[in-house]
Structure formats: C-alpha cells, structure tokens
Short mmCIF file of C-alpha atoms in Angstrom, two decimals:
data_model
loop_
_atom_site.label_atom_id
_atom_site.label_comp_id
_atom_site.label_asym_id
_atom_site.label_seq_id
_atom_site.Cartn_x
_atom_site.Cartn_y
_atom_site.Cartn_z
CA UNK J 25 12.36 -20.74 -0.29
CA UNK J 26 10.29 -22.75 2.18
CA UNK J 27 11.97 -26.17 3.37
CA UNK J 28 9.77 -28.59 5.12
CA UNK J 29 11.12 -31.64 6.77
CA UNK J 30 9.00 -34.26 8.23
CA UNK J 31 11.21 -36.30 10.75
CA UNK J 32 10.85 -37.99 13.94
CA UNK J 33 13.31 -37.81 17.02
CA UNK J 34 13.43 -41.30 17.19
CA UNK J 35 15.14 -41.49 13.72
CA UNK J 36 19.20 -41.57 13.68
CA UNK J 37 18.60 -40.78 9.47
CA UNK J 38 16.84 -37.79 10.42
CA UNK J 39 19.51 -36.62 12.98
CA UNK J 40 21.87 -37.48 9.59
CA UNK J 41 19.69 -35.73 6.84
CA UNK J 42 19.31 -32.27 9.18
CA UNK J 43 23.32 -31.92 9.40
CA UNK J 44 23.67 -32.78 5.64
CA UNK J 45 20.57 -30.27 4.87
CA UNK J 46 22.34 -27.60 7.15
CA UNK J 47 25.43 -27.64 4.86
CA UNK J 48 23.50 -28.06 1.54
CA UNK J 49 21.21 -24.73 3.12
CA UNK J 50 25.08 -23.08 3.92
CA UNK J 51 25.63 -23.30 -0.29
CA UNK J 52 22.91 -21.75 -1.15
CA UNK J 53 24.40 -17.89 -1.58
CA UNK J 54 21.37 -16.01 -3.26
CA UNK J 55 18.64 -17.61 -1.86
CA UNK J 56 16.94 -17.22 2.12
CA UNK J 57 15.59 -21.00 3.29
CA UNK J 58 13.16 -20.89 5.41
CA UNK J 59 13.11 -24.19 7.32
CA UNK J 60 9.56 -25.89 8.63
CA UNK J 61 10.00 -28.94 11.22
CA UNK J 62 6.87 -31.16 10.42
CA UNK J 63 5.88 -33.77 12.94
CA UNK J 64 5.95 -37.46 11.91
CA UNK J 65 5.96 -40.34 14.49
CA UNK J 66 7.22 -43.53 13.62
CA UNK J 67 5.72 -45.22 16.51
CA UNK J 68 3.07 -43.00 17.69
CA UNK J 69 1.85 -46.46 20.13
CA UNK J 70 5.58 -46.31 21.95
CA UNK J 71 5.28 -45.94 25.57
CA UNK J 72 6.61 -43.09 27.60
CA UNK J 73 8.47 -45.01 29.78
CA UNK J 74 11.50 -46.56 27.78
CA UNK J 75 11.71 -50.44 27.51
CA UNK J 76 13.72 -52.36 24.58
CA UNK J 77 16.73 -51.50 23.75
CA UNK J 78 16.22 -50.44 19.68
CA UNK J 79 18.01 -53.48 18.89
CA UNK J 80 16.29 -55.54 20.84
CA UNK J 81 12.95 -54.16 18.91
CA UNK J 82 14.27 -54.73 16.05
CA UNK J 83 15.47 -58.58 16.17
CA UNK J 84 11.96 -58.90 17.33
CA UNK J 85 9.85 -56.87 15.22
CA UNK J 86 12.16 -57.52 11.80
CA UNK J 87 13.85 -61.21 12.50
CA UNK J 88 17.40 -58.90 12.44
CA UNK J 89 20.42 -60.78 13.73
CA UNK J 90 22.36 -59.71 16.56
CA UNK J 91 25.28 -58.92 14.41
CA UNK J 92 23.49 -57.40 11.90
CA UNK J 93 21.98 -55.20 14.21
CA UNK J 94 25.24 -54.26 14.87
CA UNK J 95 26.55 -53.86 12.06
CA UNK J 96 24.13 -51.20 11.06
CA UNK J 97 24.39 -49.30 14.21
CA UNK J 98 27.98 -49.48 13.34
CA UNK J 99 27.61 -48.00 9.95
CA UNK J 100 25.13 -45.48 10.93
CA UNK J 101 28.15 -44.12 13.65
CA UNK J 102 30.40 -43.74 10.94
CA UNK J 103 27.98 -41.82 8.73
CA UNK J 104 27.03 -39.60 11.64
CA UNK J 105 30.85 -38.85 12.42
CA UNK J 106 31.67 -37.87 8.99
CA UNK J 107 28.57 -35.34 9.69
CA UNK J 108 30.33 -34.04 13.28
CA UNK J 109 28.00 -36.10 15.22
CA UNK J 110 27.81 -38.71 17.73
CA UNK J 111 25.32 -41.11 17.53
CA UNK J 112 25.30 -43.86 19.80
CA UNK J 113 22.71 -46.42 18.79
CA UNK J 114 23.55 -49.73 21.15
CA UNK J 115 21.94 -48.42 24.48
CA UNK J 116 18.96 -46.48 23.12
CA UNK J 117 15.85 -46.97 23.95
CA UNK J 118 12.65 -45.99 21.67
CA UNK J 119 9.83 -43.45 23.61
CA UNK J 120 6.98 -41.78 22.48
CA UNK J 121 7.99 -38.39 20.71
CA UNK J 122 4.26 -36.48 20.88
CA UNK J 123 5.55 -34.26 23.83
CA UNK J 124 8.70 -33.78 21.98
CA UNK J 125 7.12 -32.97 19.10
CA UNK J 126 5.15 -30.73 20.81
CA UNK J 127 8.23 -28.54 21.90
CA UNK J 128 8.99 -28.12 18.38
CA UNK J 129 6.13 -25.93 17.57
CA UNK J 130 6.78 -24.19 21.14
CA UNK J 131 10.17 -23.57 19.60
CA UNK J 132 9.24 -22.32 16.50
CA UNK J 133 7.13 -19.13 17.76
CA UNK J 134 10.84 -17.63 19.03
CA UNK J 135 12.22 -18.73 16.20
CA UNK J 136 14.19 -21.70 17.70
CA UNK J 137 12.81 -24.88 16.13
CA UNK J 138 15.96 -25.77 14.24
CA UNK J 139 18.11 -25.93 17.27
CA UNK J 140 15.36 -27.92 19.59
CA UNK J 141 15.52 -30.57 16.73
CA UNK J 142 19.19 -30.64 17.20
CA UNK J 143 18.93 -30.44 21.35
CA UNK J 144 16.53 -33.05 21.07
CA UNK J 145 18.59 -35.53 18.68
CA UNK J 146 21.52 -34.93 20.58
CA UNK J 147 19.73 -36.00 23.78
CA UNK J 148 18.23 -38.98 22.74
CA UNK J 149 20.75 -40.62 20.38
CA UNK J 150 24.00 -39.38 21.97
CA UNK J 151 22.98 -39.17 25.61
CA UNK J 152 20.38 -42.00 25.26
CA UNK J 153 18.08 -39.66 27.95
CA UNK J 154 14.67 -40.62 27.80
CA UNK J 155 13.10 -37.39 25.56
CA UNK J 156 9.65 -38.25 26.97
CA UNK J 157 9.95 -37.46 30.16
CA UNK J 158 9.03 -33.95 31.21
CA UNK J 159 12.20 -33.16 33.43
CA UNK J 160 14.41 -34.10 30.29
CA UNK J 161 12.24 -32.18 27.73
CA UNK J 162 12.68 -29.23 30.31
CA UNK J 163 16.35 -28.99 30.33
CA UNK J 164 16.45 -29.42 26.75
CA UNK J 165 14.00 -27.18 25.74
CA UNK J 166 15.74 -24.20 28.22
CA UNK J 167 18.85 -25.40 27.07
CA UNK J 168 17.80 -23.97 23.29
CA UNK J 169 16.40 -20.53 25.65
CA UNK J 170 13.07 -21.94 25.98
CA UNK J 171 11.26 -20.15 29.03
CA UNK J 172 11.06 -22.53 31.77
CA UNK J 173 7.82 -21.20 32.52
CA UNK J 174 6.16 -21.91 29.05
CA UNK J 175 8.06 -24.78 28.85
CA UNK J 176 6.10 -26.41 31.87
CA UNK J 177 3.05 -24.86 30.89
CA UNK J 178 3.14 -27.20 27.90
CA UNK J 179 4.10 -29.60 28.96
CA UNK J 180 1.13 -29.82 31.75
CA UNK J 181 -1.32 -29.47 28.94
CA UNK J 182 -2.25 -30.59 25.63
CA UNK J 183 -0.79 -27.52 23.66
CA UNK J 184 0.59 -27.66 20.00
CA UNK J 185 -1.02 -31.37 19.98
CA UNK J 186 -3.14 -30.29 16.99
CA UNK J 187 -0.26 -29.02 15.70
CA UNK J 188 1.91 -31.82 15.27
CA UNK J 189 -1.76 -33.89 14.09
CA UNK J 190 -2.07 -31.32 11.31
CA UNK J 191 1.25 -32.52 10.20
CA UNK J 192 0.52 -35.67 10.40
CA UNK J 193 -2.69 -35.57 8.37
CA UNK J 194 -0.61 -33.19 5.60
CA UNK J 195 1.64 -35.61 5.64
CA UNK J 196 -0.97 -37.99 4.81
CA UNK J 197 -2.42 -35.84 2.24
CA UNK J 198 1.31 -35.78 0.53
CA UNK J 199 2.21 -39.33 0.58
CA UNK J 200 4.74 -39.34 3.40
CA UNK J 201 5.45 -42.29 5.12
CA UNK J 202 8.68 -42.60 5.83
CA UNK J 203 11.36 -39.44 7.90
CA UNK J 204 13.46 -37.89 6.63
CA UNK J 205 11.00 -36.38 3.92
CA UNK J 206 11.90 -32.93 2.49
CA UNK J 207 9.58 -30.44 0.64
CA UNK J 208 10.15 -27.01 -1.24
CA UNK J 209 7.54 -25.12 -1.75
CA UNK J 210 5.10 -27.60 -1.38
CA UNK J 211 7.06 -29.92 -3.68
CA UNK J 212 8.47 -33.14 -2.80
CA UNK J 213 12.20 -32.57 -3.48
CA UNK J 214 14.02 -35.68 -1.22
CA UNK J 215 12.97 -38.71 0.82
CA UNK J 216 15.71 -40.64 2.79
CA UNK J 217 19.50 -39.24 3.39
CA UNK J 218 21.15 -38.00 -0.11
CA UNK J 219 24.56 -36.69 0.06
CA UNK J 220 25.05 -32.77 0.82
CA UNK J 221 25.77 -32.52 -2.94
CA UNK J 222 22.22 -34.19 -4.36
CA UNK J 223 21.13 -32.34 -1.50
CA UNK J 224 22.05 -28.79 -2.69
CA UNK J 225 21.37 -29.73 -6.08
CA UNK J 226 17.90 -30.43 -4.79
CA UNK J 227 17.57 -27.47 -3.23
CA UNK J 228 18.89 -24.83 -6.46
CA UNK J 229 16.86 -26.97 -9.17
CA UNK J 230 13.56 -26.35 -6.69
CA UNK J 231 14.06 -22.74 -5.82
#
C-alpha cells in the first residue's frame, strides 16, 4: 500500500493528521504502508526571515478577531494534546518551507522522511525556531541522523528543488489545494484531519 501525503510544515492540521495517520497505519495488521511525503507550500511567497506572528497574518489577511484567533489556536492545542503533541500556535511565526521541503526528499533516500516531518513540525510549532534558516534545518535534519555533511551540501545548493516542484505540479494534476491531502495508490482517500477511526477505515476500504 502506497500512502501519499501532501502537507506543508507550516500547517498545525498537518502536524495533527500525521499523528492520527501514524495510529490509523499502527491498525493496519496484514497490510505494509508505504508512506510518501509530497511537498505542498501554502505560502510559497513567505519570506525566509520570520515577520508576523500567524495571528497577526491572519487578522490581516482574513478580518479574524483577536479572540477568535485565539480561540482557534486554543482548540487546535487541545486537539494536538489528545494526539501527544504540543503545539504552540501564539508565538509562531510563518517562513518559507522550500529548504525544508527540500530536506524531506534528502531524508527519504535513508529512509528517514517520516521522522524529518515530525523533527521539523516539532521545531516549528512547538519550539517556534525559524525552520528556514540553515543552522536550524541543520540540527534538525542531524537530529533525525542526517549527515551533517550532506546536510550542508544541500542546503548550499539547489538540490531536491525539482523534487518538491514535481509535487507540486502532481499535485496540480490531482486537484490538491489544500494540506493535509492523503492518497492510496494514486487514489484520493482523505483531505483535511478525520479521526484515527475514518482514518483506518480509509485506509482498509483502499488497500
């Protein structure tokens, strides 16, 4: 079974929709998933250098209130504790996630792509580090037992960039335009956060 997730590090749902899709992948006793990280940028024109806070980006860009801001971040805490994480919304600041992305598919040749995604959430939405700049991609990618070396080497180039355009142009090609979007084997199974439960049942009617 092949499981590809488009999802951006900038997205607390994503961070959200990976732990529930780890558990629903746990249930599965009879089948091997094979996970795919696609790339997807949800602000591909975001700086490097962080500005806004996310809340501040959004009473601008969507006419939120402060409170309702709030409020979600609020809600989106509790969902992410009832998941075992930590997400910490109020003090994060949106980046560009190319170079991140670009880690990914560094990751993925030693078989390691699943936990950079998680390194990388955890970094930006619980440690509200700034995951585009090339010190903090570093530690986080070595962190996962990235070579430092390679790491750097990447980092001072443009490698895996076509990469993470190819999934963004497949992504194109399948309708995808909004993280977290899962497919199995080639067919669109979720789009959003379900429960673990619709989850897995997702999974078992696909496969």
């Amino acid at each position: 079974m092949k499981i590809e997730i488009w999802s951006d590090i900038m997205c607390p749902w994503c961070y959200i929709g990976k732990a529930r899709l780890d558990k629903a992948i746990a249930r599965l006793e009879d089948r091997e998933a094979h996970v795919v990280w696609r790339s997807f940028e949800l602000r591909p024109d975001q700086p490097r250098t962080p500005g806004a806070t996310l809340g501040e980006m959004m009473r601008e860009k969507l006419g939120l209130q402060p409170g309702e801001t709030v409020e979600l971040f609020e809600k989106i805490r509790i969902l992410g504790e009832a998941e075992g994480l930590d997400i910490r919304l109020t003090g994060v600041r949106p980046v560009n996630s190319f170079d991140a992305q670009r880690l990914v598919h560094l990751a993925a040749e030693d078989g390691l792509s699943h936990r950079m995604k998680s390194e990388l959430f955890r970094t930006y939405l619980t440690e509200q580090q700034n995951v585009a700049d090339h010190e903090v991609l570093l530690r986080t990618a070595t962190a996962v037992g990235l070579d430092a070396d390679r790491v750097t080497a990447v980092l001072a180039t443009d490698a895996y960039g076509e990469d993470v355009r190819e999934d963004e142009r497949i992504a194109a090609r399948r309708g995808v335009t909004g993280v977290p979007t899962i497919f199995v084997d080639g067919v669109r199974v979720t789009t959003g956060v379900p429960s673990v439960d619709q989850l897995h049942q997702a999974l078992v009617e696909a496969g």
